[in-house]
């Protein structure tokens, strides 16, 4: 493969994808912060500093593009307009676009753009979808460098803890993204992504506290927690997993967090 991979925005998702791929001639990555250039280069990424008038056309033509920066109402349109010659584009969205919709969520579920953050996401999705992107709506993301295991002493359990939450390990998400790039043609333009076993806040946090010998956090009314923690959704990602023929390395939070904790405390 002689083409390159372009990472528009280099956060945790893009870093894990950069570690996952091996067949691209070059991995380009954009940042709006000069202080991050050394970090990108340390991860094998050719860093490009962009500003409010970004110029990326020369690196995106004929190449694969991963878009994983949060929408700001400006940058999506500015960058998408330059990606007309890209081979494939994948846009990383959020299951937050389902808002107050509860229960089982799949590709046929209705979205809810009543929250401003969800409305911005939906607008960004449409911009990139119109450019031919495949949209992946992702739930909570975790890995060794990010997740509840790092902030148990800072969180509160939303409501009575009975609401369901879905998540996916960043390594599994990276494998899904790479498989999307490798597939000749995707059957849909929008998918939901998550692990196989959504669980309640209380179940997940209780299990993690036991592993870390930590006290259970206090409960907090739903009105007092972030809107991102008020949902009650069980993401069904069977569509994309079957299409890509992928088996998750971490089908539930137990496998994922057990591996993370074992790497931190071997033996």
Short mmCIF file of C-alpha atoms in Angstrom, two decimals, residues 36-224:
data_model
loop_
_atom_site.label_atom_id
_atom_site.label_comp_id
_atom_site.label_asym_id
_atom_site.label_seq_id
_atom_site.Cartn_x
_atom_site.Cartn_y
_atom_site.Cartn_z
CA UNK A 36 1.77 18.80 20.71
CA UNK A 37 4.01 18.46 17.66
CA UNK A 38 6.71 16.53 19.54
CA UNK A 39 4.08 14.17 20.98
CA UNK A 40 2.74 13.38 17.52
CA UNK A 41 6.23 12.77 16.16
CA UNK A 42 6.99 10.45 19.08
CA UNK A 43 4.04 8.33 17.94
CA UNK A 44 5.37 8.10 14.39
CA UNK A 45 3.02 10.79 13.05
CA UNK A 46 4.09 13.47 10.58
CA UNK A 47 2.70 16.54 12.38
CA UNK A 48 0.93 19.41 10.59
CA UNK A 49 0.08 22.58 12.51
CA UNK A 50 -3.19 24.08 11.24
CA UNK A 51 -4.98 27.31 12.15
CA UNK A 52 -8.34 28.94 11.45
CA UNK A 53 -7.56 28.82 7.70
CA UNK A 54 -6.29 25.25 7.37
CA UNK A 55 -4.70 23.95 4.19
CA UNK A 56 -4.70 20.14 4.02
CA UNK A 57 -5.61 19.30 0.43
CA UNK A 58 -2.13 18.16 -0.55
CA UNK A 59 -2.06 15.51 2.19
CA UNK A 60 -5.65 14.22 1.89
CA UNK A 61 -5.89 13.65 -1.88
CA UNK A 62 -6.05 9.90 -2.69
CA UNK A 63 -5.45 9.05 0.97
CA UNK A 64 -7.51 7.65 3.87
CA UNK A 65 -8.77 10.20 6.39
CA UNK A 66 -9.83 9.73 10.02
CA UNK A 67 -11.75 12.64 11.56
CA UNK A 68 -11.87 12.54 15.35
CA UNK A 69 -11.87 16.12 16.64
CA UNK A 70 -14.89 17.54 18.51
CA UNK A 71 -17.17 19.77 16.42
CA UNK A 72 -16.83 23.54 16.84
CA UNK A 73 -19.23 24.65 14.13
CA UNK A 74 -16.42 25.88 11.87
CA UNK A 75 -13.57 23.43 11.30
CA UNK A 76 -15.64 20.51 9.98
CA UNK A 77 -16.90 22.45 6.97
CA UNK A 78 -13.48 23.99 6.33
CA UNK A 79 -11.70 20.64 6.29
CA UNK A 80 -14.40 18.56 4.60
CA UNK A 81 -14.40 20.93 1.62
CA UNK A 82 -10.78 19.96 0.98
CA UNK A 83 -11.33 16.19 1.19
CA UNK A 84 -13.12 15.79 -2.14
CA UNK A 85 -10.22 13.71 -3.48
CA UNK A 86 -9.81 11.44 -0.43
CA UNK A 87 -10.07 7.66 -0.87
CA UNK A 88 -12.10 6.94 2.28
CA UNK A 89 -13.17 9.10 5.21
CA UNK A 90 -14.22 7.84 8.63
CA UNK A 91 -15.85 10.30 11.02
CA UNK A 92 -15.85 9.46 14.72
CA UNK A 93 -19.10 10.62 16.29
CA UNK A 94 -20.78 9.92 19.63
CA UNK A 95 -23.80 7.96 20.81
CA UNK A 96 -24.64 11.19 22.61
CA UNK A 97 -26.65 12.04 19.46
CA UNK A 98 -29.36 9.72 20.84
CA UNK A 99 -29.89 12.06 23.78
CA UNK A 100 -32.94 11.04 25.81
CA UNK A 101 -33.69 7.99 23.65
CA UNK A 102 -33.35 4.97 25.95
CA UNK A 103 -33.14 1.21 25.63
CA UNK A 104 -31.53 -0.77 22.84
CA UNK A 105 -29.85 1.42 20.23
CA UNK A 106 -28.92 0.28 16.74
CA UNK A 107 -28.59 1.83 13.27
CA UNK A 108 -32.39 2.24 12.99
CA UNK A 109 -32.85 4.15 16.26
CA UNK A 110 -34.01 7.76 16.19
CA UNK A 111 -31.57 10.49 17.20
CA UNK A 112 -32.32 13.32 19.64
CA UNK A 113 -30.67 16.65 18.88
CA UNK A 114 -32.33 18.60 21.69
CA UNK A 115 -29.05 19.05 23.57
CA UNK A 116 -26.69 21.61 21.95
CA UNK A 117 -23.78 19.16 21.97
CA UNK A 118 -25.88 16.54 20.16
CA UNK A 119 -27.05 19.11 17.61
CA UNK A 120 -23.43 20.08 16.86
CA UNK A 121 -22.49 16.43 16.41
CA UNK A 122 -25.37 15.77 14.06
CA UNK A 123 -24.45 18.81 12.00
CA UNK A 124 -20.83 17.65 11.77
CA UNK A 125 -21.95 14.14 10.83
CA UNK A 126 -23.98 15.51 7.96
CA UNK A 127 -21.09 17.62 6.69
CA UNK A 128 -18.80 14.60 6.55
CA UNK A 129 -21.47 12.20 5.32
CA UNK A 130 -22.06 14.55 2.39
CA UNK A 131 -18.35 14.20 1.64
CA UNK A 132 -18.79 10.40 1.54
CA UNK A 133 -17.65 9.58 5.07
CA UNK A 134 -18.58 6.51 7.07
CA UNK A 135 -19.83 7.70 10.47
CA UNK A 136 -19.08 5.64 13.59
CA UNK A 137 -21.14 6.62 16.64
CA UNK A 138 -19.14 5.60 19.69
CA UNK A 139 -20.05 5.33 23.40
CA UNK A 140 -17.67 5.79 26.33
CA UNK A 141 -14.06 5.11 25.37
CA UNK A 142 -11.46 3.69 27.72
CA UNK A 143 -7.90 2.36 27.78
CA UNK A 144 -4.96 2.42 30.17
CA UNK A 145 -4.58 6.19 29.78
CA UNK A 146 -8.26 7.11 30.10
CA UNK A 147 -11.26 5.73 31.95
CA UNK A 148 -13.03 5.40 35.29
CA UNK A 149 -10.13 3.52 36.86
CA UNK A 150 -8.20 6.83 36.89
CA UNK A 151 -10.92 8.95 38.52
CA UNK A 152 -12.90 6.79 40.91
CA UNK A 153 -12.28 9.32 43.69
CA UNK A 154 -13.73 12.12 41.55
CA UNK A 155 -16.92 10.63 40.15
CA UNK A 156 -20.44 10.22 41.50
CA UNK A 157 -22.92 7.52 40.53
CA UNK A 158 -25.64 9.07 38.34
CA UNK A 159 -29.12 8.76 39.85
CA UNK A 160 -29.58 5.40 41.57
CA UNK A 161 -27.04 3.78 39.25
CA UNK A 162 -29.63 1.71 37.36
CA UNK A 163 -29.20 3.42 33.98
CA UNK A 164 -27.28 1.46 31.39
CA UNK A 165 -24.09 2.69 29.77
CA UNK A 166 -22.15 1.28 26.83
CA UNK A 167 -18.44 1.55 26.19
CA UNK A 168 -15.65 0.19 24.01
CA UNK A 169 -11.94 -0.29 24.60
CA UNK A 170 -9.87 2.01 22.39
CA UNK A 171 -7.84 -0.92 21.06
CA UNK A 172 -11.02 -2.60 19.78
CA UNK A 173 -12.27 0.67 18.30
CA UNK A 174 -8.94 1.11 16.50
CA UNK A 175 -9.23 -2.39 15.02
CA UNK A 176 -12.75 -1.59 13.77
CA UNK A 177 -11.57 1.66 12.19
CA UNK A 178 -8.65 -0.07 10.47
CA UNK A 179 -10.99 -2.77 9.14
CA UNK A 180 -13.29 -0.09 7.73
CA UNK A 181 -10.39 1.43 5.83
CA UNK A 182 -9.37 -1.96 4.47
CA UNK A 183 -12.86 -2.97 3.29
CA UNK A 184 -13.56 -2.16 -0.34
CA UNK A 185 -17.07 -0.86 0.33
CA UNK A 186 -19.15 -0.43 3.48
CA UNK A 187 -22.84 -1.36 3.34
CA UNK A 188 -23.99 1.69 5.33
CA UNK A 189 -22.87 5.26 5.90
CA UNK A 190 -23.60 5.25 9.65
CA UNK A 191 -22.97 2.64 12.35
CA UNK A 192 -23.14 2.37 16.12
CA UNK A 193 -20.11 0.90 17.86
CA UNK A 194 -19.78 -0.61 21.34
CA UNK A 195 -18.79 -3.73 23.23
CA UNK A 196 -21.08 -6.73 23.66
CA UNK A 197 -22.25 -6.20 27.24
CA UNK A 198 -23.69 -2.82 28.24
CA UNK A 199 -23.99 -2.58 32.01
CA UNK A 200 -25.47 -0.28 34.61
CA UNK A 201 -23.40 2.48 36.18
CA UNK A 202 -23.76 0.80 39.58
CA UNK A 203 -22.65 -2.62 38.32
CA UNK A 204 -19.59 -1.27 36.54
CA UNK A 205 -18.44 1.07 39.29
CA UNK A 206 -19.04 -1.51 42.03
CA UNK A 207 -16.95 -4.09 40.19
CA UNK A 208 -14.14 -1.61 39.57
CA UNK A 209 -14.12 -0.45 43.19
CA UNK A 210 -13.76 -4.04 44.34
CA UNK A 211 -10.80 -4.60 42.02
CA UNK A 212 -9.10 -1.45 43.32
CA UNK A 213 -10.17 -1.86 46.94
CA UNK A 214 -11.74 1.59 46.75
CA UNK A 215 -14.88 2.95 48.44
CA UNK A 216 -18.05 3.18 46.40
CA UNK A 217 -18.68 6.78 45.24
CA UNK A 218 -21.76 8.66 46.41
CA UNK A 219 -24.95 8.85 44.40
CA UNK A 220 -25.86 12.11 42.68
CA UNK A 221 -29.20 13.23 41.20
CA UNK A 222 -29.25 13.00 37.41
CA UNK A 223 -29.85 16.76 37.28
CA UNK A 224 -26.47 17.32 38.90
#
